[in-house]
Amino acid sequence: MFKSLLLPTDGSPAAEVAVRYGLDLAKALGGRVTLLTAVDLSPYVLDGGEGYLPELLEELTAEARDTLERAKALAAQAGVEAEAKLVQDRAVGSICREAAGHDLIVLGSHGRGGLVGLILGSVAWGVVRQGKVPLLLVRPDHQWTGAPRSFLLPVDGSPPSVRAVDRGLELAKALGAEVTFLHVLPPAHTRARTRWQEAVRETGRKALEAAMAAATAAGVPAHTRQEDGQPADVILQRSGDYDLLVMGTHGRGVSELWLGSVTQHVVVQASHPVLVVRP
């Protein structure tokens, strides 16, 4: 169940968009939230600057308290039960540790372009890589118009995909949303690849059937699509027609090997909110 949401915030405009999204989502789910702000002194620990740390800590703590007060006011306005926490720690570590007691993290991404860490923001990218619970990433320019009612859920039959189907259906059922399962068949350019492609097509067909069976069992309205093309490109093209994109990760290591190359590309480039599900 998605009843306990963690909403980290640093007071930035991107974070506020995500906090508002998370509060509206929590209200639709009948859940509660924890508002989290971290005071991180590590960027200021330089040779010869230690004597200024107490003053810096006091200043940063005051700013963090102001950030939490603004977030608490938004929660009160939304009518959502909220707890506020201020910790002295690095942002990524504090978010991942606090997330252990929650069902979902809702986090803003910077959307600034360039390298992966710059596109998502270093904190968002760190949580994507290190987090253990589902993470919902919200772009700073997202226009939130209510709880998501349509999900796009790519499937390929892999264990991460199956896990994403389970969690995606759980959230869709709680919100009264409908789901579209998408399988994308990569192009074939040689005879051997054509035979491989037919095997992938059959795997995709079975994955779609299994996903539809799971949706029926969960009582969630669902549809299927099977298309040809580069998976990441097709997913991104279709995602604009839906309120929420749900992606699974491989959980096998670091960077693209950990996330999966398709998921990494989609998470970085998607213009709509993305729910990233760990295996």
GROMACS .gro file of C-alpha atoms in nm:
model
  279
    1MET     CA    1   0.000   0.000   0.000
    2PHE     CA    2   0.112   0.355  -0.073
    3LYS     CA    3   0.004   0.515   0.253
    4SER     CA    4   0.326   0.668   0.383
    5LEU     CA    5   0.506   0.912   0.153
    6LEU     CA    6   0.845   1.075   0.202
    7LEU     CA    7   0.870   1.425   0.057
    8PRO     CA    8   1.228   1.560   0.070
    9THR     CA    9   1.264   1.933   0.014
   10ASP     CA   10   1.543   2.187  -0.001
   11GLY     CA   11   1.315   2.484  -0.054
   12SER     CA   12   1.394   2.515  -0.425
   13PRO     CA   13   1.119   2.569  -0.684
   14ALA     CA   14   1.174   2.216  -0.818
   15ALA     CA   15   1.133   2.072  -0.468
   16GLU     CA   16   0.816   2.272  -0.406
   17VAL     CA   17   0.658   2.136  -0.725
   18ALA     CA   18   0.734   1.783  -0.604
   19VAL     CA   19   0.603   1.857  -0.254
   20ARG     CA   20   0.275   1.986  -0.396
   21TYR     CA   21   0.251   1.678  -0.619
   22GLY     CA   22   0.325   1.448  -0.327
   23LEU     CA   23   0.069   1.618  -0.103
   24ASP     CA   24  -0.205   1.590  -0.363
   25LEU     CA   25  -0.109   1.227  -0.421
   26ALA     CA   26  -0.115   1.154  -0.047
   27LYS     CA   27  -0.458   1.314  -0.020
   28ALA     CA   28  -0.592   1.103  -0.306
   29LEU     CA   29  -0.448   0.792  -0.140
   30GLY     CA   30  -0.570   0.880   0.208
   31GLY     CA   31  -0.210   0.871   0.324
   32ARG     CA   32   0.030   1.074   0.535
   33VAL     CA   33   0.363   1.236   0.457
   34THR     CA   34   0.698   1.303   0.614
   35LEU     CA   35   0.861   1.629   0.509
   36LEU     CA   36   1.239   1.596   0.519
   37THR     CA   37   1.513   1.858   0.499
   38ALA     CA   38   1.883   1.786   0.540
   39VAL     CA   39   2.150   2.028   0.660
   40ASP     CA   40   2.473   1.927   0.488
   41LEU     CA   41   2.796   2.090   0.605
   42SER     CA   42   3.025   1.878   0.388
   43PRO     CA   43   3.058   2.137   0.106
   44TYR     CA   44   3.186   2.388   0.362
   45VAL     CA   45   3.450   2.171   0.529
   46LEU     CA   46   3.765   2.323   0.381
   47ASP     CA   47   4.116   2.363   0.518
   48GLY     CA   48   4.118   2.664   0.746
   49GLY     CA   49   3.741   2.707   0.748
   50GLU     CA   50   3.653   2.486   1.044
   51GLY     CA   51   3.616   2.784   1.275
   52TYR     CA   52   3.317   2.907   1.077
   53LEU     CA   53   3.125   2.578   1.087
   54PRO     CA   54   2.920   2.655   1.401
   55GLU     CA   55   2.799   2.981   1.250
   56LEU     CA   56   2.728   2.810   0.918
   57LEU     CA   57   2.538   2.533   1.093
   58GLU     CA   58   2.320   2.784   1.272
   59GLU     CA   59   2.247   2.971   0.949
   60LEU     CA   60   2.175   2.658   0.744
   61THR     CA   61   1.958   2.513   1.020
   62ALA     CA   62   1.750   2.831   1.032
   63GLU     CA   63   1.702   2.815   0.655
   64ALA     CA   64   1.605   2.448   0.677
   65ARG     CA   65   1.348   2.522   0.947
   66ASP     CA   66   1.196   2.793   0.727
   67THR     CA   67   1.180   2.543   0.441
   68LEU     CA   68   0.998   2.292   0.659
   69GLU     CA   69   0.756   2.554   0.787
   70ARG     CA   70   0.660   2.644   0.430
   71ALA     CA   71   0.614   2.277   0.344
   72LYS     CA   72   0.404   2.221   0.658
   73ALA     CA   73   0.183   2.513   0.556
   74LEU     CA   74   0.129   2.350   0.216
   75ALA     CA   75   0.038   2.022   0.388
   76ALA     CA   76  -0.211   2.197   0.615
   77GLN     CA   77  -0.362   2.372   0.315
   78ALA     CA   78  -0.398   2.036   0.137
   79GLY     CA   79  -0.548   1.873   0.446
   80VAL     CA   80  -0.277   1.607   0.466
   81GLU     CA   81  -0.130   1.472   0.791
   82ALA     CA   82   0.238   1.567   0.792
   83GLU     CA   83   0.543   1.513   1.010
   84ALA     CA   84   0.848   1.735   0.962
   85LYS     CA   85   1.206   1.614   1.010
   86LEU     CA   86   1.531   1.807   1.001
   87VAL     CA   87   1.855   1.609   0.994
   88GLN     CA   88   2.222   1.702   0.974
   89ASP     CA   89   2.353   1.476   0.701
   90ARG     CA   90   2.419   1.450   0.329
   91ALA     CA   91   2.095   1.475   0.133
   92VAL     CA   92   2.110   1.143  -0.054
   93GLY     CA   93   2.204   0.939   0.251
   94SER     CA   94   1.940   1.098   0.471
   95ILE     CA   95   1.668   1.043   0.211
   96CYS     CA   96   1.759   0.678   0.157
   97ARG     CA   97   1.776   0.604   0.530
   98GLU     CA   98   1.450   0.780   0.609
   99ALA     CA   99   1.279   0.608   0.315
  100ALA     CA  100   1.309   0.271   0.490
  101GLY     CA  101   0.998   0.355   0.691
  102HIS     CA  102   0.793   0.472   0.393
  103ASP     CA  103   0.615   0.330   0.090
  104LEU     CA  104   0.713   0.593  -0.166
  105ILE     CA  105   0.954   0.883  -0.218
  106VAL     CA  106   0.833   1.181  -0.420
  107LEU     CA  107   1.127   1.390  -0.535
  108GLY     CA  108   1.181   1.684  -0.768
  109SER     CA  109   1.433   1.674  -1.051
  110HIS     CA  110   1.609   1.976  -1.191
  111GLY     CA  111   1.557   1.915  -1.562
  112ARG     CA  112   1.852   2.136  -1.660
  113GLY     CA  113   1.998   1.932  -1.946
  114GLY     CA  114   2.350   1.804  -2.000
  115LEU     CA  115   2.496   1.506  -1.816
  116VAL     CA  116   2.274   1.260  -1.631
  117GLY     CA  117   2.347   1.408  -1.289
  118LEU     CA  118   2.271   1.757  -1.416
  119ILE     CA  119   1.951   1.654  -1.591
  120LEU     CA  120   1.802   1.493  -1.284
  121GLY     CA  121   1.995   1.686  -1.024
  122SER     CA  122   2.270   1.520  -0.821
  123VAL     CA  123   2.040   1.439  -0.528
  124ALA     CA  124   1.767   1.289  -0.747
  125TRP     CA  125   2.021   1.082  -0.938
  126GLY     CA  126   2.181   0.962  -0.616
  127VAL     CA  127   1.845   0.848  -0.479
  128VAL     CA  128   1.759   0.678  -0.809
  129ARG     CA  129   2.080   0.475  -0.781
  130GLN     CA  130   2.082   0.406  -0.406
  131GLY     CA  131   1.718   0.402  -0.301
  132LYS     CA  132   1.540   0.083  -0.196
  133VAL     CA  133   1.175   0.192  -0.217
  134PRO     CA  134   0.975   0.318  -0.517
  135LEU     CA  135   1.072   0.669  -0.625
  136LEU     CA  136   0.842   0.909  -0.809
  137LEU     CA  137   1.034   1.180  -0.994
  138VAL     CA  138   0.857   1.506  -1.080
  139ARG     CA  139   0.988   1.762  -1.329
  140PRO     CA  140   1.001   2.125  -1.213
  141ASP     CA  141   0.776   2.240  -1.499
  142HIS     CA  142   0.510   1.976  -1.437
  143GLN     CA  143   0.153   2.107  -1.436
  144TRP     CA  144  -0.027   1.906  -1.167
  145THR     CA  145  -0.402   1.876  -1.229
  146GLY     CA  146  -0.503   1.606  -0.983
  147ALA     CA  147  -0.424   1.243  -0.912
  148PRO     CA  148  -0.288   1.051  -1.213
  149ARG     CA  149  -0.566   0.861  -1.389
  150SER     CA  150  -0.372   0.697  -1.670
  151PHE     CA  151  -0.050   0.496  -1.637
  152LEU     CA  152   0.188   0.375  -1.908
  153LEU     CA  153   0.368   0.061  -1.798
  154PRO     CA  154   0.628  -0.087  -2.036
  155VAL     CA  155   0.678  -0.464  -2.001
  156ASP     CA  156   0.934  -0.712  -2.132
  157GLY     CA  157   0.875  -1.020  -1.916
  158SER     CA  158   1.185  -0.966  -1.700
  159PRO     CA  159   1.167  -0.985  -1.317
  160PRO     CA  160   1.209  -0.604  -1.285
  161SER     CA  161   0.922  -0.559  -1.529
  162VAL     CA  162   0.701  -0.800  -1.334
  163ARG     CA  163   0.779  -0.612  -1.012
  164ALA     CA  164   0.692  -0.282  -1.179
  165VAL     CA  165   0.362  -0.429  -1.297
  166ASP     CA  166   0.275  -0.536  -0.943
  167ARG     CA  167   0.353  -0.199  -0.786
  168GLY     CA  168   0.205  -0.003  -1.073
  169LEU     CA  169  -0.122  -0.193  -1.046
  170GLU     CA  170  -0.124  -0.143  -0.670
  171LEU     CA  171  -0.100   0.234  -0.713
  172ALA     CA  172  -0.346   0.239  -1.003
  173LYS     CA  173  -0.605   0.050  -0.800
  174ALA     CA  174  -0.565   0.286  -0.505
  175LEU     CA  175  -0.616   0.587  -0.733
  176GLY     CA  176  -0.887   0.443  -0.955
  177ALA     CA  177  -0.659   0.478  -1.257
  178GLU     CA  178  -0.636   0.275  -1.576
  179VAL     CA  179  -0.318   0.120  -1.713
  180THR     CA  180  -0.178   0.064  -2.060
  181PHE     CA  181   0.086  -0.208  -2.089
  182LEU     CA  182   0.337  -0.147  -2.368
  183HIS     CA  183   0.581  -0.389  -2.527
  184VAL     CA  184   0.829  -0.255  -2.781
  185LEU     CA  185   0.992  -0.483  -3.036
  186PRO     CA  186   1.343  -0.366  -3.135
  187PRO     CA  187   1.423  -0.356  -3.508
  188ALA     CA  188   1.595  -0.645  -3.687
  189HIS     CA  189   1.852  -0.591  -3.964
  190THR     CA  190   1.983  -0.943  -4.032
  191ARG     CA  191   1.832  -1.290  -4.075
  192ALA     CA  192   1.967  -1.400  -3.737
  193ARG     CA  193   1.825  -1.090  -3.573
  194THR     CA  194   1.493  -1.154  -3.745
  195ARG     CA  195   1.473  -1.495  -3.577
  196TRP     CA  196   1.574  -1.332  -3.250
  197GLN     CA  197   1.307  -1.067  -3.305
  198GLU     CA  198   1.036  -1.331  -3.342
  199ALA     CA  199   1.141  -1.484  -3.011
  200VAL     CA  200   1.129  -1.140  -2.849
  201ARG     CA  201   0.786  -1.079  -3.001
  202GLU     CA  202   0.658  -1.401  -2.845
  203THR     CA  203   0.813  -1.310  -2.510
  204GLY     CA  204   0.643  -0.973  -2.532
  205ARG     CA  205   0.308  -1.130  -2.615
  206LYS     CA  206   0.334  -1.354  -2.310
  207ALA     CA  207   0.441  -1.059  -2.093
  208LEU     CA  208   0.138  -0.859  -2.207
  209GLU     CA  209  -0.092  -1.154  -2.138
  210ALA     CA  210   0.053  -1.198  -1.789
  211ALA     CA  211   0.021  -0.825  -1.718
  212MET     CA  212  -0.342  -0.823  -1.834
  213ALA     CA  213  -0.416  -1.123  -1.613
  214ALA     CA  214  -0.263  -0.940  -1.316
  215ALA     CA  215  -0.470  -0.630  -1.395
  216THR     CA  216  -0.789  -0.835  -1.417
  217ALA     CA  217  -0.713  -1.001  -1.084
  218ALA     CA  218  -0.650  -0.658  -0.928
  219GLY     CA  219  -0.966  -0.509  -1.076
  220VAL     CA  220  -0.775  -0.241  -1.268
  221PRO     CA  221  -0.894  -0.138  -1.618
  222ALA     CA  222  -0.611  -0.212  -1.860
  223HIS     CA  223  -0.515  -0.213  -2.228
  224THR     CA  224  -0.217  -0.343  -2.425
  225ARG     CA  225  -0.001  -0.208  -2.705
  226GLN     CA  226   0.279  -0.380  -2.896
  227GLU     CA  227   0.490  -0.159  -3.123
  228ASP     CA  228   0.810  -0.177  -3.323
  229GLY     CA  229   1.105   0.057  -3.270
  230GLN     CA  230   1.381   0.149  -3.029
  231PRO     CA  231   1.228   0.078  -2.685
  232ALA     CA  232   1.338   0.397  -2.509
  233ASP     CA  233   1.231   0.618  -2.799
  234VAL     CA  234   0.889   0.458  -2.833
  235ILE     CA  235   0.828   0.471  -2.457
  236LEU     CA  236   0.916   0.841  -2.449
  237GLN     CA  237   0.694   0.915  -2.748
  238ARG     CA  238   0.395   0.737  -2.595
  239SER     CA  239   0.448   0.863  -2.239
  240GLY     CA  240   0.318   1.208  -2.327
  241ASP     CA  241  -0.033   1.062  -2.359
  242TYR     CA  242  -0.039   0.943  -1.996
  243ASP     CA  243  -0.026   1.097  -1.650
  244LEU     CA  244   0.238   0.863  -1.506
  245LEU     CA  245   0.509   0.638  -1.644
  246VAL     CA  246   0.608   0.330  -1.440
  247MET     CA  247   0.953   0.174  -1.498
  248GLY     CA  248   1.138  -0.115  -1.335
  249THR     CA  249   1.513  -0.132  -1.264
  250HIS     CA  250   1.753  -0.424  -1.284
  251GLY     CA  251   1.923  -0.382  -0.947
  252ARG     CA  252   2.246  -0.544  -1.070
  253GLY     CA  253   2.519  -0.290  -1.005
  254VAL     CA  254   2.587   0.076  -1.072
  255SER     CA  255   2.487   0.339  -1.325
  256GLU     CA  256   2.322   0.206  -1.641
  257LEU     CA  257   2.394  -0.156  -1.546
  258TRP     CA  258   2.206  -0.102  -1.220
  259LEU     CA  259   1.922   0.094  -1.370
  260GLY     CA  260   1.897  -0.070  -1.711
  261SER     CA  261   1.990   0.129  -2.021
  262VAL     CA  262   1.630   0.174  -2.139
  263THR     CA  263   1.507   0.280  -1.796
  264GLN     CA  264   1.799   0.519  -1.751
  265HIS     CA  265   1.733   0.688  -2.084
  266VAL     CA  266   1.361   0.717  -2.016
  267VAL     CA  267   1.402   0.844  -1.660
  268VAL     CA  268   1.645   1.112  -1.775
  269GLN     CA  269   1.444   1.229  -2.076
  270ALA     CA  270   1.080   1.188  -1.970
  271SER     CA  271   0.877   1.509  -1.944
  272HIS     CA  272   0.605   1.349  -1.730
  273PRO     CA  273   0.633   1.206  -1.376
  274VAL     CA  274   0.809   0.869  -1.361
  275LEU     CA  275   0.766   0.603  -1.093
  276VAL     CA  276   1.089   0.402  -1.063
  277VAL     CA  277   1.039   0.059  -0.902
  278ARG     CA  278   1.323  -0.145  -0.754
  279PRO     CA  279   1.315  -0.525  -0.795
   0.00000   0.00000   0.00000
